[in-house]
Structure formats: C-alpha cells, structure tokens
PDB file of C-alpha atoms in Angstrom:
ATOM      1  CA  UNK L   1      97.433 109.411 122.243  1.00 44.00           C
ATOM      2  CA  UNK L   2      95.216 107.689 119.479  1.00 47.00           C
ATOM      3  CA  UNK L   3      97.074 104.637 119.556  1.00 48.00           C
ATOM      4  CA  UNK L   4      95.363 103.266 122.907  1.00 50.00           C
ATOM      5  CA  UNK L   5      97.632 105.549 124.700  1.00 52.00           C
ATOM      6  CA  UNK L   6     100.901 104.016 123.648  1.00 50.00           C
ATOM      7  CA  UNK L   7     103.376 107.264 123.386  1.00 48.00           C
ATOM      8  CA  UNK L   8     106.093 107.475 120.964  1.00 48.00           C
ATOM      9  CA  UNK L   9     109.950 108.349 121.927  1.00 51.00           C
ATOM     10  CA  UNK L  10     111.457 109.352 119.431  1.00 50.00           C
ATOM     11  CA  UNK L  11     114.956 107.323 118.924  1.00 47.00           C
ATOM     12  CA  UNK L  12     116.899 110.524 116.960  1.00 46.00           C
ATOM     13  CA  UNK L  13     119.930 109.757 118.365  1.00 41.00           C
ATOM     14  CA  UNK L  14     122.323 106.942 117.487  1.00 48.00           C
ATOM     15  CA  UNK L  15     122.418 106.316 121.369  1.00 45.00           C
ATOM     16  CA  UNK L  16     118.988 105.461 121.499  1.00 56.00           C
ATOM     17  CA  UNK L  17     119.315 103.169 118.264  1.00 71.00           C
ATOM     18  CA  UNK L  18     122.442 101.565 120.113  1.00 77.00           C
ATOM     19  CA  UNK L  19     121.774  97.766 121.627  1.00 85.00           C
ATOM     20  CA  UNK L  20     118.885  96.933 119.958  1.00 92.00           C
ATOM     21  CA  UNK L  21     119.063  93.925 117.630  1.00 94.00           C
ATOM     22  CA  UNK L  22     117.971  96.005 114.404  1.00 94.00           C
ATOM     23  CA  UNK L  23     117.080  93.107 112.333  1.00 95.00           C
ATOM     24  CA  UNK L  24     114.804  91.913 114.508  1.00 96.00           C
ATOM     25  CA  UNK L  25     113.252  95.163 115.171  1.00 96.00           C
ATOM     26  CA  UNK L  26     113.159  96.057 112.049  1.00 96.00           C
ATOM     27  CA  UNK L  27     111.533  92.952 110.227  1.00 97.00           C
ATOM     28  CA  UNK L  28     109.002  93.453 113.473  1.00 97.00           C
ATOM     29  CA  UNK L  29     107.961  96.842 112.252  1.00 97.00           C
ATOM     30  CA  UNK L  30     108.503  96.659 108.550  1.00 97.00           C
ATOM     31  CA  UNK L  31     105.695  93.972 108.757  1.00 97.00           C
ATOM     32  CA  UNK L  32     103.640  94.986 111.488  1.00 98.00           C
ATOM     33  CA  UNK L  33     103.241  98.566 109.143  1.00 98.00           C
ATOM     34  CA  UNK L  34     102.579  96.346 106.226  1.00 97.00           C
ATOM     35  CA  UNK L  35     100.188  94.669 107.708  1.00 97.00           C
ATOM     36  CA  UNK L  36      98.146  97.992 109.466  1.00 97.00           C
ATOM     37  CA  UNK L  37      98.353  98.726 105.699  1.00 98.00           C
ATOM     38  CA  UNK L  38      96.988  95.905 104.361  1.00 97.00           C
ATOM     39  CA  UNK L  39      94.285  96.243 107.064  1.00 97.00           C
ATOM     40  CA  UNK L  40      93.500  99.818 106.047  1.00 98.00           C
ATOM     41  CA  UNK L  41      92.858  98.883 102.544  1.00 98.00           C
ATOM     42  CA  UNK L  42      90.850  95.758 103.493  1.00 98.00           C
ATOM     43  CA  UNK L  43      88.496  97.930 105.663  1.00 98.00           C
ATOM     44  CA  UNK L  44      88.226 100.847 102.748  1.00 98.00           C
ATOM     45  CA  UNK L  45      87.657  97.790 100.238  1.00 98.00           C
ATOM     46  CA  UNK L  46      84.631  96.669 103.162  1.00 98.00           C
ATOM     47  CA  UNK L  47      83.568 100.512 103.538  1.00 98.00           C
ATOM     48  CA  UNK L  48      83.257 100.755  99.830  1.00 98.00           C
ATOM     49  CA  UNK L  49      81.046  98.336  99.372  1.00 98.00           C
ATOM     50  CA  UNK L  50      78.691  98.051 102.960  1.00 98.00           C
ATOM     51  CA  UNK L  51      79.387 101.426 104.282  1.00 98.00           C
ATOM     52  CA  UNK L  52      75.788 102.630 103.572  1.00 98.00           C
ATOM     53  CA  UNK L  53      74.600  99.402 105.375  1.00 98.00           C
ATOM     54  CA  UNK L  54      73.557  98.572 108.510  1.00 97.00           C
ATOM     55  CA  UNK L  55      76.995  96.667 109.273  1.00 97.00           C
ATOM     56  CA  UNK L  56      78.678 100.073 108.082  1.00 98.00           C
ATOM     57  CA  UNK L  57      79.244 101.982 111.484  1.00 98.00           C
ATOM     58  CA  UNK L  58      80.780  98.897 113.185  1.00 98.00           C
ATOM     59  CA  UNK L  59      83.167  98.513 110.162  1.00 98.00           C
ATOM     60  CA  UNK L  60      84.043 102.124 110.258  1.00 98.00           C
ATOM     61  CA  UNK L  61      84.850 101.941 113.871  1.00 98.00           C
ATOM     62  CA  UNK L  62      87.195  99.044 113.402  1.00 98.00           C
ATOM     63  CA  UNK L  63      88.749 101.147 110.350  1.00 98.00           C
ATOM     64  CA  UNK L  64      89.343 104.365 112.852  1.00 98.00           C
ATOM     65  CA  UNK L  65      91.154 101.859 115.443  1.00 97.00           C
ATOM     66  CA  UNK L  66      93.645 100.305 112.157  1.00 97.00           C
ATOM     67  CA  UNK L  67      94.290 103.920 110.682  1.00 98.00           C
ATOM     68  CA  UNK L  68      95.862 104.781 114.432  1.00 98.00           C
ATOM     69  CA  UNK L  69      97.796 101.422 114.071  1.00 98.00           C
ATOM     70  CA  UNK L  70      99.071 102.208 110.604  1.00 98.00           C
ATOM     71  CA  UNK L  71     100.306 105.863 112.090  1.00 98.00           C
ATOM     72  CA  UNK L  72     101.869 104.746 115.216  1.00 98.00           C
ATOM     73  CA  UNK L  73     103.920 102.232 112.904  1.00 98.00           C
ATOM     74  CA  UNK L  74     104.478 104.896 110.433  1.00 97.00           C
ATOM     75  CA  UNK L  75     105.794 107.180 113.072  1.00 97.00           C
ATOM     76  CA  UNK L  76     108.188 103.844 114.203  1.00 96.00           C
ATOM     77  CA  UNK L  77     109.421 102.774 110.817  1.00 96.00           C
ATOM     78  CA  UNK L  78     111.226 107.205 110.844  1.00 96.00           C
ATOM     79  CA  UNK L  79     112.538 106.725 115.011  1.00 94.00           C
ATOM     80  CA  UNK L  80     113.734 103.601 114.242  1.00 95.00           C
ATOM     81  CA  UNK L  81     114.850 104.119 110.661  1.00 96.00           C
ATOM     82  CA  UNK L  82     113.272 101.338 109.260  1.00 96.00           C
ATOM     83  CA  UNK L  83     112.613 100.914 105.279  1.00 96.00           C
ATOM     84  CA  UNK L  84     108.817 100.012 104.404  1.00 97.00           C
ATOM     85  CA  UNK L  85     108.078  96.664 101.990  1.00 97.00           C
ATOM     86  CA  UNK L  86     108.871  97.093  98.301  1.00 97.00           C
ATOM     87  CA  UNK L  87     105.284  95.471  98.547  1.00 97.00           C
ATOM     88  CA  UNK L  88     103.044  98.307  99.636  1.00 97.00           C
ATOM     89  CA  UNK L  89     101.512  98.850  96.218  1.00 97.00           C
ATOM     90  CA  UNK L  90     100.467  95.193  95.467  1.00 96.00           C
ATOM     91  CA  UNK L  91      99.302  95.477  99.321  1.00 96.00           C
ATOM     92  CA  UNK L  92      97.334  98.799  98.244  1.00 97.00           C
ATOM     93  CA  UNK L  93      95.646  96.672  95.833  1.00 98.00           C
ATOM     94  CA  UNK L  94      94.960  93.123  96.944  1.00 97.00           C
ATOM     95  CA  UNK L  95      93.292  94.454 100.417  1.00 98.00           C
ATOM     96  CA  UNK L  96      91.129  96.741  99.331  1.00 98.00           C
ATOM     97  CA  UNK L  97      90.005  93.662  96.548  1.00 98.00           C
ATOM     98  CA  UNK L  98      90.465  91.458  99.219  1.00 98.00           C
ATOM     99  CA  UNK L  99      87.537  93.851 101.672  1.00 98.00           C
ATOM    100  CA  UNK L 100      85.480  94.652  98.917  1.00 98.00           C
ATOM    101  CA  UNK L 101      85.374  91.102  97.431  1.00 98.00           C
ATOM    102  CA  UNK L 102      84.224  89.674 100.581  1.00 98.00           C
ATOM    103  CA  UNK L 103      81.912  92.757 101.489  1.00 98.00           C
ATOM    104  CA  UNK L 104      80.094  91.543  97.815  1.00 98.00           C
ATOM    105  CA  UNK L 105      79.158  88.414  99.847  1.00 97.00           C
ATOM    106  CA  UNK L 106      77.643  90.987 102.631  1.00 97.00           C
ATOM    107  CA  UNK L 107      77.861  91.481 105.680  1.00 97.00           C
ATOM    108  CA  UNK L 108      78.721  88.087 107.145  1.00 98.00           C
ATOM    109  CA  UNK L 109      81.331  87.728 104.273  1.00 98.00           C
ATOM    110  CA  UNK L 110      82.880  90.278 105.274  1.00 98.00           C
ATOM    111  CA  UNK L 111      82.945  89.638 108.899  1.00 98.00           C
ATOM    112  CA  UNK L 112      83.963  86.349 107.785  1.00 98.00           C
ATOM    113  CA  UNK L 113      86.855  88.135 106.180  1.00 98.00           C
ATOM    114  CA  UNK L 114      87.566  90.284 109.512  1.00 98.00           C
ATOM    115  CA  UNK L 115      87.914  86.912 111.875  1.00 98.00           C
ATOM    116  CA  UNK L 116      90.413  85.416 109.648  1.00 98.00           C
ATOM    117  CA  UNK L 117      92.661  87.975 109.031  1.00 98.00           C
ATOM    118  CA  UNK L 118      92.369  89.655 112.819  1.00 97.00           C
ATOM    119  CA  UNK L 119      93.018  85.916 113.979  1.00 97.00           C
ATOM    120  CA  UNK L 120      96.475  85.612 111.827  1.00 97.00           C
ATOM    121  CA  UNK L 121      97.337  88.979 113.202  1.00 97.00           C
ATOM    122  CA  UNK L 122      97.151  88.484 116.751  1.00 97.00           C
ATOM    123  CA  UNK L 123      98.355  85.436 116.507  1.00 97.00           C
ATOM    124  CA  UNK L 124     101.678  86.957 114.837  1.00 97.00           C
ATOM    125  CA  UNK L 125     101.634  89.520 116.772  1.00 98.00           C
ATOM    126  CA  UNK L 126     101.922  87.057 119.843  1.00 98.00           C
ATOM    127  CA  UNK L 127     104.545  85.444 118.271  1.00 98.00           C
ATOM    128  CA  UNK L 128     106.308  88.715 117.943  1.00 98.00           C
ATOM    129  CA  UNK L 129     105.767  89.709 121.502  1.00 98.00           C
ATOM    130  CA  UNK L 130     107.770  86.070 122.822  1.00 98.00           C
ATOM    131  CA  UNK L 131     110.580  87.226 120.275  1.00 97.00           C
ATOM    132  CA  UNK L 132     111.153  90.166 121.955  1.00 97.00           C
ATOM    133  CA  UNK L 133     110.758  88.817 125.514  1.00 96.00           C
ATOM    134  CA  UNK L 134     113.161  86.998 124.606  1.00 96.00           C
ATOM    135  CA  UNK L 135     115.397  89.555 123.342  1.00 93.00           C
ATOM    136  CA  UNK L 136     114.862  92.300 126.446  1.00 93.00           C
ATOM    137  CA  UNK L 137     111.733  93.054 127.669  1.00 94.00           C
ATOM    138  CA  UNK L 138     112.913  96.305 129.073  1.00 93.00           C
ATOM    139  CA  UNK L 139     115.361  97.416 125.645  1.00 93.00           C
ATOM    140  CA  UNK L 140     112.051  96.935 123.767  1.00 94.00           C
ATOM    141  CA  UNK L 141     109.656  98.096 126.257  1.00 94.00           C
ATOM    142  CA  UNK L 142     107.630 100.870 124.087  1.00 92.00           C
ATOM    143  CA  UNK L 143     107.461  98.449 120.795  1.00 96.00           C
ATOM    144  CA  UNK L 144     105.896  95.554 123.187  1.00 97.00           C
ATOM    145  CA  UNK L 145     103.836  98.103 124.509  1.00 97.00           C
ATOM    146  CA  UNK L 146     102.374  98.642 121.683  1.00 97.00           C
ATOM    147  CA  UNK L 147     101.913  95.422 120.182  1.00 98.00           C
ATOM    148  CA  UNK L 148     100.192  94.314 122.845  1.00 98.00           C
ATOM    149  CA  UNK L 149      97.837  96.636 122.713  1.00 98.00           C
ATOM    150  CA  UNK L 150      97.544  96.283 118.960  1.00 98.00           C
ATOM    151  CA  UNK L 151      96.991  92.538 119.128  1.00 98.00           C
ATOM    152  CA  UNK L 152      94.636  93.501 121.927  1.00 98.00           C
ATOM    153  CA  UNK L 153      92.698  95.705 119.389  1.00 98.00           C
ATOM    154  CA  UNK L 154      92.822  93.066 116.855  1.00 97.00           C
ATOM    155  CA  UNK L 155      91.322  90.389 119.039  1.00 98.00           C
ATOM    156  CA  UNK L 156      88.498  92.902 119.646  1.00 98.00           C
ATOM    157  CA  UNK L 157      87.849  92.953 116.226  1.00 98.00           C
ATOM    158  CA  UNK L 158      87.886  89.418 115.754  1.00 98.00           C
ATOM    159  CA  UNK L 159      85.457  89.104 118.914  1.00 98.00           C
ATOM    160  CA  UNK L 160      83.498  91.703 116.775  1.00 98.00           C
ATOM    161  CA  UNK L 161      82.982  89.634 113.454  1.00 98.00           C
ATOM    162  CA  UNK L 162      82.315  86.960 115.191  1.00 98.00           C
ATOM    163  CA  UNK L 163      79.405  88.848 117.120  1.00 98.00           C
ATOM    164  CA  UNK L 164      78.410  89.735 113.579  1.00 98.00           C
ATOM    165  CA  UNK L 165      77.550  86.525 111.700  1.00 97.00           C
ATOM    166  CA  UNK L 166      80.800  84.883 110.735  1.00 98.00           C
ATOM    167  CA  UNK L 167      80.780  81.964 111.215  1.00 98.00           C
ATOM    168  CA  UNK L 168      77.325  81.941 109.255  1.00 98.00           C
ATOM    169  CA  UNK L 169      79.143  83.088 105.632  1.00 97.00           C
ATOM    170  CA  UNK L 170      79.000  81.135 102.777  1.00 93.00           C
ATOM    171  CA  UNK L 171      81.575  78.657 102.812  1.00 96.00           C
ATOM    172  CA  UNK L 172      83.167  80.125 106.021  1.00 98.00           C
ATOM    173  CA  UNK L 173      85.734  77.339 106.793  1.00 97.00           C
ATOM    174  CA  UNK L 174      87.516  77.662 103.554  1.00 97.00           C
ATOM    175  CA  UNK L 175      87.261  81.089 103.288  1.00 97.00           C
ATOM    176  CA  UNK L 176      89.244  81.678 106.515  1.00 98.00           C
ATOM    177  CA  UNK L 177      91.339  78.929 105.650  1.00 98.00           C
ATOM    178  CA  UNK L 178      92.174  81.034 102.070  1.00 97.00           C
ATOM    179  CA  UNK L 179      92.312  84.111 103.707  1.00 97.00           C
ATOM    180  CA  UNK L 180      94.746  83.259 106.338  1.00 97.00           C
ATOM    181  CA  UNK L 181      96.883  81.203 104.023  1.00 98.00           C
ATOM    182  CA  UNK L 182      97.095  84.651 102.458  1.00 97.00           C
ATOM    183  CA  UNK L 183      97.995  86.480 105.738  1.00 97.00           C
ATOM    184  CA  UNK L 184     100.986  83.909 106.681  1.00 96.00           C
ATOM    185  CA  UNK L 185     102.295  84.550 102.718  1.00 97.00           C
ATOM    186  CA  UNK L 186     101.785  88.168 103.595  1.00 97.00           C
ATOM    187  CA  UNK L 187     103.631  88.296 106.835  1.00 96.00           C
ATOM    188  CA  UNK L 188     106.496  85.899 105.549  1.00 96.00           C
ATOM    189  CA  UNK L 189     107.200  88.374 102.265  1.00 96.00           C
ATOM    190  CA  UNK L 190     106.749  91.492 104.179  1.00 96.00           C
ATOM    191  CA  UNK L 191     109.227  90.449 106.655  1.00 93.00           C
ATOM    192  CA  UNK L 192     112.252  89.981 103.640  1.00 92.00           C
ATOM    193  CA  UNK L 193     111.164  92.324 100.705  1.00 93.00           C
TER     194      UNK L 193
END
C-alpha cells in the first residue's frame, strides 16, 4: 500500500460506523485531510519555484510521501463519511503561496518553511494519537495506525529540512514562529468549519 503500508477497511456498513465517537473521529480526519492538503499545495508552491534546482529531487520526494497521505485520508473522509473543510479552496491557495513564497527565499527558506510546518504537524498529530488512546486503542486501531506512521513521515521530513540548511534561512526564528502560528490557526479552523 502507498501509504507506508497502512491498509484501508472500508467501514460501508452502519455496523462498522457503530461505537465510534464520530465527532472525534471526524474532526481527526476532516483536519488531518486538510492538512495533507495544505501540505500538497505547499510542496507544489516549493516545486514551482526550486524544482529545477539542486534541492528539487529531495522536495519532490517529500511531495510523493504527502500526496499518499492526502489519498489515504481522502479514501477515510468516504469509509467514515466524513465532510471535508468548507476551507479547502483558501487552503488551495495560501499553501501553494505559502511554498512558493518561501521557495523565493531558496532553498534554505524553504526548508525553513518544511521544519515549521512538519514540526506543528507531528506535534498535532501526537496530540491526536493520546486522544484516541484515550478513547480505544483497539475501536480506532487502523486510524492510529496510520497517524503514526504519518507523523512518523512528517518527522522525517522535518529531520530532512533540517539536514538541508534551515536553521541557516533568513530570519529563521520568526519565520517558524509565523509559520506555525499559521499551522495552529489552520488546525483549529479546519477542525470546526
């Protein structure tokens, strides 16, 4: 399977949908697809502008690994019958501005831009996992499956701008602060709207 070998089960029957908390779950996944969203258009914004550079295949490959995230959740939001955000189209638009924007300060901008939002991510995505530990670990076993391997991705990618020059952007401190202050506004609409 492309999305590090997390499967999907398809929950088509009303049995399957039956015990699970569905406002939790679904605020979990309208997000989390929001978010793989967001992330595809920040890394097409990136690609737009460096993808002829030499910082261009690594970018890419981080892309590839989001696009499966965006499809697994895609493929959740229909078993688990979950509407997307109202959001998507201002998300269409402010992460690909967001990727190209810091691509235009090159390379380590946009790694710069990579750390802080793959940071926020995992970080939510951590927070999501105690939620549903919480909940059941066992009810929810195939969505912490693949969160955890999401956030797993995601700290990869972090570990990956960081590799690339970072920390060396212009400004990076409040750049990552800005960006992430972004990310937590993000998450917190995507979750209601």
């Amino acid at each position: 399977s492309p999305a590090g070998g997390v499967s999907l089960r398809l929950c088509s029957t009303r049995a399957a949908l039956e015990g699970i908390n569905k406002p939790v779950v679904d605020r979990i996944i309208r997000v989390d697809h929001a978010g793989e969203y967001g992330a595809n258009r920040i890394y097409a914004g990136q690609m737009a502008v460096l993808g002829r550079s030499s910082v261009g295949p690594v970018i890419q490959q981080m892309w590839n690994q989001e696009k499966d995230h965006l499809k697994k959740f895609s493929e959740l939001m229909v078993a688990y019958r979950v509407r997307p955000t109202v959001l998507l189209p201002f998300w269409n638009v402010a992460g690909f501005v967001l990727g190209a924007g810091s691509a235009l300060l090159g390379k380590k901008g946009a790694m710069a831009c990579t750390v802080a939002v793959e940071e926020s991510i995992s970080d939510h995505y951590n927070s999501q996992i105690r939620t549903l530990m919480e909940e059941d670990p066992e009810k929810y076993k195939e969505i912490l499956q693949t969160i955890k391997q999401f956030r797993d991705d995601e700290l990869e990618h972090h570990d990956i701008g960081l590799e690339h020059d970072a920390e060396a952007a212009p400004a990076y401190r409040v750049l990552k602060t800005a960006i992430q202050l972004g990310c937590k506004a993000a998450i917190f609409l995507s979750e209601r709207i």
